[in-house]
Amino acid sequence: MTSYSLVDPPRGDDASREQKKSESSTGSSCRGCLKRWSLITLYVILTLLFLLFVVVPILWKTSYTMQRMFLFLNFVRYPYNVDLAKPSQAGIKGGMNFYIDTEDGARLGTWHILPQHLAEEGDKLSKLEKKDRFDEWVRNGDPVVLYMHGNSGTRAASHRVDLYKVFQKLNFHVVAVDYRTYADSIGEELSENTTVTDGKAVFKYFHQRVQNDRLFVWGHSLGTGVSSHFVSELEEEGILAAGLMLEAPFNNIRDEVREFPLTQMFRFLPYFDYCFLDSLADHGLYFASDKNLLKTTVPILILHAEDDKIIPLKLGKLLHEAVRKRGDKYISDMKTFPAKHHYGHKFICRAPELPELIENFKTASMNNFKNRIS
């Protein structure tokens, strides 16, 4: 029996129209999705740009907490596996850990590292014997250098330990200190003034035990700003440092923030100076070594690597130009290290000529000392 369909089969042109209608609907849906995703992407990009170039500058301008966090980086406490009470864990021979109190109630974790010719004997002492003997030894006529470190890390950082060993082999007593809130040091919140207070406290502690012409200061990076400031203030009080060695220094913190790699993306902003630079002074952050050192007679040695990406060489040169204005009778030397050596920001300690540079500077500074007090 033959069956018949009550619905006529679609003709060829009707099927074609149905297919085109389906394709058109699919295309419209895809274009709609693409448009929505494009708008979402644009919104995300504009939001990020707004946060980066509007919100961040405003936060930097108004928040001292943000400025302090990025300037000092005291929350970065590497190395993590060293007990600071035991300098030997950092590879130090002849070291003793102790604490120095400041006038405003801070307590500063400090290492006193003996010269090489005393280190072996020092390691044989018990913890109770060390304090008296180390104080006795620091009066023995060997030079003393106070090391003021840069931001982040502790006095046990490997590049710092490498430099201590350079001085130790030259038979210096080395004093390494952590500013308040760094490592195991305690005290009120950080500022330029409190780091200067810390530096002065350590210097005065050893000044009571050491002749002035043997007491040197080494500053690295941010520590150059700290040491330049407190050496200047001490000289106004009649307390002289024998010499000041500055590794990777800047002339002032305003110029350093302008040149810092992370701020380059903001340099095009018409309000860059207002938000990022003027606000430093609003919060008492100057670290104006180019002005502070003009008031001193201290011999100065500046050391800077050409490939320093954190503090560019030109800022070290600007500082050198500034201190030379003191006149020819004051020692103001500068040594640059070619980029081919790859010393960068913190490895001048590896330079084979460094011991000779230090020795020559020490001799010149000590010979010059009598002229400064006459």
CSV table of C-alpha atoms in Angstrom, one decimal:
chain,number,residue,atom,x,y,z
A,1,MET,CA,0.0,0.0,0.0
A,2,THR,CA,1.5,3.4,-1.0
A,3,SER,CA,1.8,6.1,1.7
A,4,TYR,CA,1.7,9.8,0.9
A,5,SER,CA,3.2,12.8,2.8
A,6,LEU,CA,0.8,15.6,3.5
A,7,VAL,CA,3.7,18.0,3.5
A,8,ASP,CA,5.5,18.8,0.3
A,9,PRO,CA,9.3,18.4,0.6
A,10,PRO,CA,11.2,21.8,0.6
A,11,ARG,CA,12.3,22.9,-2.8
A,12,GLY,CA,16.0,23.7,-3.4
A,13,ASP,CA,15.7,27.5,-3.1
A,14,ASP,CA,13.8,27.2,0.2
A,15,ALA,CA,16.5,25.1,1.7
A,16,SER,CA,19.2,27.6,0.6
A,17,ARG,CA,17.3,30.4,2.3
A,18,GLU,CA,17.0,28.5,5.5
A,19,GLN,CA,20.8,27.8,5.5
A,20,LYS,CA,21.6,31.4,4.9
A,21,LYS,CA,19.3,32.5,7.6
A,22,SER,CA,21.0,30.1,10.1
A,23,GLU,CA,24.5,31.3,9.0
A,24,SER,CA,23.4,35.0,9.4
A,25,SER,CA,22.1,34.3,12.9
A,26,THR,CA,25.3,32.5,13.9
A,27,GLY,CA,27.4,35.4,12.5
A,28,SER,CA,25.4,38.0,14.3
A,29,SER,CA,25.8,36.1,17.6
A,30,CYS,CA,29.6,35.8,17.1
A,31,ARG,CA,29.8,39.5,16.3
A,32,GLY,CA,27.8,40.3,19.4
A,33,CYS,CA,30.2,38.2,21.6
A,34,LEU,CA,33.2,39.8,20.0
A,35,LYS,CA,31.8,43.3,20.6
A,36,ARG,CA,31.1,42.4,24.3
A,37,TRP,CA,34.6,41.0,24.9
A,38,SER,CA,36.2,44.0,23.2
A,39,LEU,CA,34.3,46.3,25.5
A,40,ILE,CA,35.2,44.3,28.5
A,41,THR,CA,38.9,44.2,27.4
A,42,LEU,CA,38.8,48.0,26.9
A,43,TYR,CA,37.2,48.5,30.3
A,44,VAL,CA,39.9,46.4,32.0
A,45,ILE,CA,42.7,48.2,30.2
A,46,LEU,CA,41.3,51.7,31.0
A,47,THR,CA,40.8,50.7,34.6
A,48,LEU,CA,44.4,49.4,34.9
A,49,LEU,CA,45.7,52.6,33.3
A,50,PHE,CA,43.6,54.7,35.7
A,51,LEU,CA,44.9,52.8,38.7
A,52,LEU,CA,48.5,52.9,37.4
A,53,PHE,CA,48.7,56.5,36.3
A,54,VAL,CA,46.2,58.2,38.5
A,55,VAL,CA,45.7,56.2,41.7
A,56,VAL,CA,49.4,55.2,42.2
A,57,PRO,CA,50.7,58.8,41.9
A,58,ILE,CA,48.1,60.0,44.3
A,59,LEU,CA,48.9,57.3,46.8
A,60,TRP,CA,52.6,58.0,46.5
A,61,LYS,CA,52.0,61.7,47.0
A,62,THR,CA,49.8,61.3,50.1
A,63,SER,CA,51.1,58.2,51.8
A,64,TYR,CA,54.3,58.4,53.8
A,65,THR,CA,53.8,54.7,54.6
A,66,MET,CA,54.1,53.8,50.9
A,67,GLN,CA,57.1,56.0,50.4
A,68,ARG,CA,58.8,54.5,53.4
A,69,MET,CA,58.0,51.0,52.3
A,70,PHE,CA,59.6,51.4,48.9
A,71,LEU,CA,62.5,53.6,50.0
A,72,PHE,CA,63.7,51.5,52.9
A,73,LEU,CA,62.4,48.0,52.0
A,74,ASN,CA,63.0,47.0,55.7
A,75,PHE,CA,60.4,44.2,55.4
A,76,VAL,CA,62.8,42.3,53.1
A,77,ARG,CA,65.0,40.4,55.6
A,78,TYR,CA,67.3,38.1,53.6
A,79,PRO,CA,69.2,35.9,54.2
A,80,TYR,CA,66.6,34.0,56.2
A,81,ASN,CA,68.8,31.1,57.4
A,82,VAL,CA,71.3,33.1,59.5
A,83,ASP,CA,71.1,33.5,63.2
A,84,LEU,CA,72.3,37.1,63.6
A,85,ALA,CA,73.4,36.4,67.1
A,86,LYS,CA,76.0,34.1,65.6
A,87,PRO,CA,78.1,35.9,62.9
A,88,SER,CA,79.9,32.7,62.2
A,89,GLN,CA,76.8,31.4,60.4
A,90,ALA,CA,77.4,34.0,57.8
A,91,GLY,CA,81.0,32.9,57.3
A,92,ILE,CA,82.4,35.5,59.6
A,93,LYS,CA,85.6,34.7,61.6
A,94,GLY,CA,86.3,36.8,64.8
A,95,GLY,CA,82.9,38.3,65.0
A,96,MET,CA,80.7,39.3,68.0
A,97,ASN,CA,77.1,40.3,68.0
A,98,PHE,CA,75.9,42.9,70.5
A,99,TYR,CA,73.4,45.8,70.7
A,100,ILE,CA,73.8,49.6,70.8
A,101,ASP,CA,71.1,51.8,72.4
A,102,THR,CA,70.2,55.2,70.9
A,103,GLU,CA,69.1,58.3,72.7
A,104,ASP,CA,65.5,57.9,71.6
A,105,GLY,CA,65.2,54.3,72.8
A,106,ALA,CA,66.0,52.2,69.7
A,107,ARG,CA,68.2,49.2,70.0
A,108,LEU,CA,70.5,48.3,67.1
A,109,GLY,CA,71.8,44.9,66.2
A,110,THR,CA,75.5,45.2,65.6
A,111,TRP,CA,78.4,43.1,64.6
A,112,HIS,CA,82.0,43.9,65.6
A,113,ILE,CA,84.4,41.9,63.4
A,114,LEU,CA,88.0,41.7,64.4
A,115,PRO,CA,91.0,42.4,62.1
A,116,GLN,CA,92.5,39.3,60.6
A,117,HIS,CA,95.4,39.1,63.0
A,118,LEU,CA,93.0,38.9,65.9
A,119,ALA,CA,90.2,36.9,64.5
A,120,GLU,CA,91.5,33.4,65.4
A,121,GLU,CA,92.1,34.4,69.0
A,122,GLY,CA,88.7,36.1,69.2
A,123,ASP,CA,86.9,32.9,68.1
A,124,LYS,CA,88.5,31.0,71.0
A,125,LEU,CA,86.8,33.3,73.6
A,126,SER,CA,83.5,32.4,75.3
A,127,LYS,CA,80.5,34.6,74.8
A,128,LEU,CA,81.0,36.2,78.3
A,129,GLU,CA,84.7,36.9,77.6
A,130,LYS,CA,84.2,38.5,74.2
A,131,LYS,CA,82.7,41.9,75.2
A,132,ASP,CA,85.6,43.0,77.4
A,133,ARG,CA,88.3,41.7,75.1
A,134,PHE,CA,86.7,43.1,72.0
A,135,ASP,CA,86.5,46.5,73.6
A,136,GLU,CA,90.1,46.2,74.6
A,137,TRP,CA,91.2,45.2,71.1
A,138,VAL,CA,89.4,48.0,69.4
A,139,ARG,CA,91.8,50.4,71.2
A,140,ASN,CA,94.9,48.6,69.9
A,141,GLY,CA,95.7,51.0,67.1
A,142,ASP,CA,94.1,49.2,64.1
A,143,PRO,CA,91.7,51.4,62.0
A,144,VAL,CA,87.9,50.9,62.4
A,145,VAL,CA,85.3,51.2,59.7
A,146,LEU,CA,81.5,51.6,60.3
A,147,TYR,CA,79.5,50.0,57.5
A,148,MET,CA,76.1,51.6,56.8
A,149,HIS,CA,74.1,49.4,54.4
A,150,GLY,CA,71.6,50.1,51.7
A,151,ASN,CA,67.9,49.3,51.7
A,152,SER,CA,66.6,45.7,52.2
A,153,GLY,CA,68.3,42.7,53.7
A,154,THR,CA,70.3,42.5,56.9
A,155,ARG,CA,74.0,42.9,57.9
A,156,ALA,CA,74.4,39.2,57.0
A,157,ALA,CA,73.7,39.7,53.2
A,158,SER,CA,76.4,38.0,51.2
A,159,HIS,CA,77.7,41.0,49.3
A,160,ARG,CA,78.0,42.8,52.6
A,161,VAL,CA,79.9,40.0,54.2
A,162,ASP,CA,82.3,39.9,51.2
A,163,LEU,CA,83.1,43.5,51.8
A,164,TYR,CA,83.7,42.9,55.5
A,165,LYS,CA,86.2,40.3,54.6
A,166,VAL,CA,88.1,42.8,52.4
A,167,PHE,CA,88.4,45.2,55.3
A,168,GLN,CA,89.2,42.4,57.7
A,169,LYS,CA,92.2,41.2,55.6
A,170,LEU,CA,93.4,44.9,55.7
A,171,ASN,CA,93.3,44.6,59.5
A,172,PHE,CA,90.4,46.9,60.0
A,173,HIS,CA,87.9,46.4,62.8
A,174,VAL,CA,84.6,46.2,61.0
A,175,VAL,CA,81.3,47.4,62.6
A,176,ALA,CA,78.2,46.4,60.7
A,177,VAL,CA,74.8,47.6,62.0
A,178,ASP,CA,71.2,47.3,61.1
A,179,TYR,CA,69.0,50.4,61.3
A,180,ARG,CA,66.0,50.3,63.6
A,181,THR,CA,63.2,47.9,62.3
A,182,TYR,CA,65.7,46.1,60.1
A,183,ALA,CA,66.6,42.5,61.1
A,184,ASP,CA,66.8,42.2,64.9
A,185,SER,CA,66.9,46.0,65.5
A,186,ILE,CA,64.0,47.7,67.2
A,187,GLY,CA,62.7,51.2,67.5
A,188,GLU,CA,60.2,53.8,66.3
A,189,GLU,CA,59.2,54.0,62.6
A,190,LEU,CA,61.9,54.7,60.0
A,191,SER,CA,62.6,58.1,58.6
A,192,GLU,CA,65.7,59.9,57.4
A,193,ASN,CA,66.1,61.5,60.8
A,194,THR,CA,65.9,58.2,62.7
A,195,THR,CA,68.5,56.5,60.4
A,196,VAL,CA,70.8,59.4,61.0
A,197,THR,CA,70.2,59.1,64.8
A,198,ASP,CA,71.2,55.4,64.5
A,199,GLY,CA,74.3,56.2,62.6
A,200,LYS,CA,75.4,58.8,65.1
A,201,ALA,CA,74.8,56.5,68.0
A,202,VAL,CA,77.0,53.8,66.6
A,203,PHE,CA,79.7,56.3,65.6
A,204,LYS,CA,79.7,57.9,69.1
A,205,TYR,CA,79.9,54.5,70.8
A,206,PHE,CA,83.2,53.7,69.0
A,207,HIS,CA,84.4,57.3,69.1
A,208,GLN,CA,84.6,56.9,72.9
A,209,ARG,CA,86.9,53.9,72.4
A,210,VAL,CA,88.9,54.9,69.3
A,211,GLN,CA,91.1,57.9,68.3
A,212,ASN,CA,89.3,60.0,65.7
A,213,ASP,CA,92.0,59.6,63.0
A,214,ARG,CA,91.3,55.8,62.9
A,215,LEU,CA,87.5,55.9,62.7
A,216,PHE,CA,86.2,55.6,59.1
A,217,VAL,CA,82.7,55.3,57.6
A,218,TRP,CA,81.6,53.2,54.5
A,219,GLY,CA,78.1,53.8,53.1
A,220,HIS,CA,76.5,51.8,50.3
A,221,SER,CA,73.5,52.9,48.2
A,222,LEU,CA,70.9,54.4,50.6
A,223,GLY,CA,73.6,54.1,53.3
A,224,THR,CA,75.6,56.8,51.5
A,225,GLY,CA,72.8,59.3,52.2
A,226,VAL,CA,72.6,58.2,55.8
A,227,SER,CA,76.3,58.3,56.4
A,228,SER,CA,76.8,61.7,54.6
A,229,HIS,CA,74.1,63.2,56.7
A,230,PHE,CA,75.3,62.0,60.1
A,231,VAL,CA,79.0,62.6,59.4
A,232,SER,CA,78.0,66.2,58.5
A,233,GLU,CA,76.0,66.6,61.8
A,234,LEU,CA,78.8,65.1,63.9
A,235,GLU,CA,81.3,67.5,62.4
A,236,GLU,CA,79.1,70.4,63.4
A,237,GLU,CA,79.3,68.9,67.0
A,238,GLY,CA,83.1,68.8,66.7
A,239,ILE,CA,83.3,65.0,66.2
A,240,LEU,CA,85.3,64.1,63.0
A,241,ALA,CA,85.3,61.0,61.0
A,242,ALA,CA,88.7,60.1,59.6
A,243,GLY,CA,87.3,59.4,56.2
A,244,LEU,CA,84.1,58.6,54.3
A,245,MET,CA,83.9,56.0,51.6
A,246,LEU,CA,80.7,56.0,49.4
A,247,GLU,CA,79.9,53.0,47.3
A,248,ALA,CA,77.2,53.6,44.6
A,249,PRO,CA,76.1,56.9,45.9
A,250,PHE,CA,73.4,59.4,44.7
A,251,ASN,CA,73.6,63.1,45.1
A,252,ASN,CA,70.1,63.5,46.6
A,253,ILE,CA,67.0,61.3,46.9
A,254,ARG,CA,64.9,63.5,44.6
A,255,ASP,CA,67.2,62.9,41.7
A,256,GLU,CA,67.5,59.2,42.6
A,257,VAL,CA,63.7,58.7,42.6
A,258,ARG,CA,63.6,60.5,39.2
A,259,GLU,CA,66.2,58.1,37.8
A,260,PHE,CA,65.1,54.9,39.4
A,261,PRO,CA,64.0,52.2,36.9
A,262,LEU,CA,60.5,51.7,38.3
A,263,THR,CA,59.6,55.4,38.0
A,264,GLN,CA,60.6,55.7,34.3
A,265,MET,CA,57.1,54.7,33.2
A,266,PHE,CA,55.7,57.7,35.0
A,267,ARG,CA,58.1,60.3,33.7
A,268,PHE,CA,55.8,61.4,30.9
A,269,LEU,CA,53.1,62.5,33.3
A,270,PRO,CA,52.7,66.3,33.6
A,271,TYR,CA,52.3,65.9,37.4
A,272,PHE,CA,55.3,63.5,37.9
A,273,ASP,CA,57.4,66.1,39.8
A,274,TYR,CA,54.4,67.2,41.9
A,275,CYS,CA,53.4,63.6,42.9
A,276,PHE,CA,56.6,61.7,43.0
A,277,LEU,CA,59.3,64.2,43.9
A,278,ASP,CA,57.9,67.2,45.7
A,279,SER,CA,56.2,64.8,48.1
A,280,LEU,CA,59.5,63.4,49.3
A,281,ALA,CA,60.3,66.7,50.9
A,282,ASP,CA,56.8,67.0,52.3
A,283,HIS,CA,57.6,63.8,54.3
A,284,GLY,CA,61.1,64.9,55.4
A,285,LEU,CA,63.0,62.7,52.9
A,286,TYR,CA,66.0,64.6,51.4
A,287,PHE,CA,69.1,62.6,51.8
A,288,ALA,CA,70.8,65.6,50.3
A,289,SER,CA,74.4,64.4,50.3
A,290,ASP,CA,75.4,67.1,47.8
A,291,LYS,CA,74.4,69.7,50.4
A,292,ASN,CA,75.4,67.9,53.6
A,293,LEU,CA,78.9,67.1,52.5
A,294,LEU,CA,79.6,70.7,51.5
A,295,LYS,CA,79.6,71.6,55.2
A,296,THR,CA,82.4,69.0,56.0
A,297,THR,CA,86.1,68.7,55.8
A,298,VAL,CA,86.0,64.9,55.8
A,299,PRO,CA,88.1,63.1,53.1
A,300,ILE,CA,85.8,61.4,50.6
A,301,LEU,CA,86.3,58.5,48.3
A,302,ILE,CA,83.4,57.7,45.8
A,303,LEU,CA,83.3,54.3,44.1
A,304,HIS,CA,80.8,53.6,41.3
A,305,ALA,CA,80.3,51.0,38.6
A,306,GLU,CA,79.5,52.1,35.1
A,307,ASP,CA,76.8,49.3,34.8
A,308,ASP,CA,74.9,50.3,38.0
A,309,LYS,CA,71.3,50.1,37.0
A,310,ILE,CA,69.9,51.1,40.4
A,311,ILE,CA,71.8,54.3,41.0
A,312,PRO,CA,73.2,55.5,37.6
A,313,LEU,CA,76.8,56.6,37.4
A,314,LYS,CA,75.8,60.1,36.5
A,315,LEU,CA,74.4,60.7,40.0
A,316,GLY,CA,77.7,59.6,41.5
A,317,LYS,CA,79.5,62.0,39.2
A,318,LEU,CA,77.1,64.8,40.3
A,319,LEU,CA,77.9,64.1,43.9
A,320,HIS,CA,81.6,64.2,43.1
A,321,GLU,CA,81.2,67.6,41.3
A,322,ALA,CA,79.4,68.9,44.4
A,323,VAL,CA,82.0,67.9,47.0
A,324,ARG,CA,84.8,69.2,44.9
A,325,LYS,CA,83.4,72.6,45.4
A,326,ARG,CA,84.8,72.4,48.9
A,327,GLY,CA,88.2,73.2,47.5
A,328,ASP,CA,91.4,71.5,46.5
A,329,LYS,CA,92.7,71.3,50.1
A,330,TYR,CA,90.0,68.7,50.9
A,331,ILE,CA,90.3,65.1,49.6
A,332,SER,CA,87.5,64.3,47.2
A,333,ASP,CA,88.4,61.3,44.9
A,334,MET,CA,86.3,59.2,42.6
A,335,LYS,CA,87.0,55.8,41.1
A,336,THR,CA,84.7,54.3,38.4
A,337,PHE,CA,84.7,50.6,37.4
A,338,PRO,CA,84.2,49.6,33.7
A,339,ALA,CA,80.9,47.9,32.8
A,340,LYS,CA,82.8,44.9,31.4
A,341,HIS,CA,83.5,43.7,35.0
A,342,HIS,CA,79.7,43.5,35.8
A,343,TYR,CA,80.0,44.8,39.3
A,344,GLY,CA,76.6,46.5,39.0
A,345,HIS,CA,75.1,48.0,42.1
A,346,LYS,CA,76.6,45.9,44.8
A,347,PHE,CA,79.7,43.9,43.8
A,348,ILE,CA,82.5,46.4,43.8
A,349,CYS,CA,83.7,44.3,46.7
A,350,ARG,CA,85.0,41.9,44.0
A,351,ALA,CA,87.3,44.4,42.4
A,352,PRO,CA,90.9,43.2,42.8
A,353,GLU,CA,92.2,46.8,43.1
A,354,LEU,CA,89.8,47.7,45.9
A,355,PRO,CA,92.2,46.8,48.8
A,356,GLU,CA,94.8,49.1,47.4
A,357,LEU,CA,92.3,51.9,46.9
A,358,ILE,CA,91.2,51.5,50.6
A,359,GLU,CA,94.8,51.4,51.9
A,360,ASN,CA,95.8,54.5,49.9
A,361,PHE,CA,92.7,56.4,51.0
A,362,LYS,CA,93.3,55.4,54.7
A,363,THR,CA,96.9,56.6,54.6
A,364,ALA,CA,96.0,59.9,52.9
A,365,SER,CA,93.1,60.5,55.3
A,366,MET,CA,95.1,59.8,58.5
A,367,ASN,CA,97.9,62.0,57.2
A,368,ASN,CA,95.4,64.8,56.5
A,369,PHE,CA,93.7,64.5,59.9
A,370,LYS,CA,96.0,66.9,61.8
A,371,ASN,CA,95.4,69.6,59.2
A,372,ARG,CA,91.6,69.3,59.8
A,373,ILE,CA,91.8,69.9,63.5
A,374,SER,CA,94.4,72.7,63.5
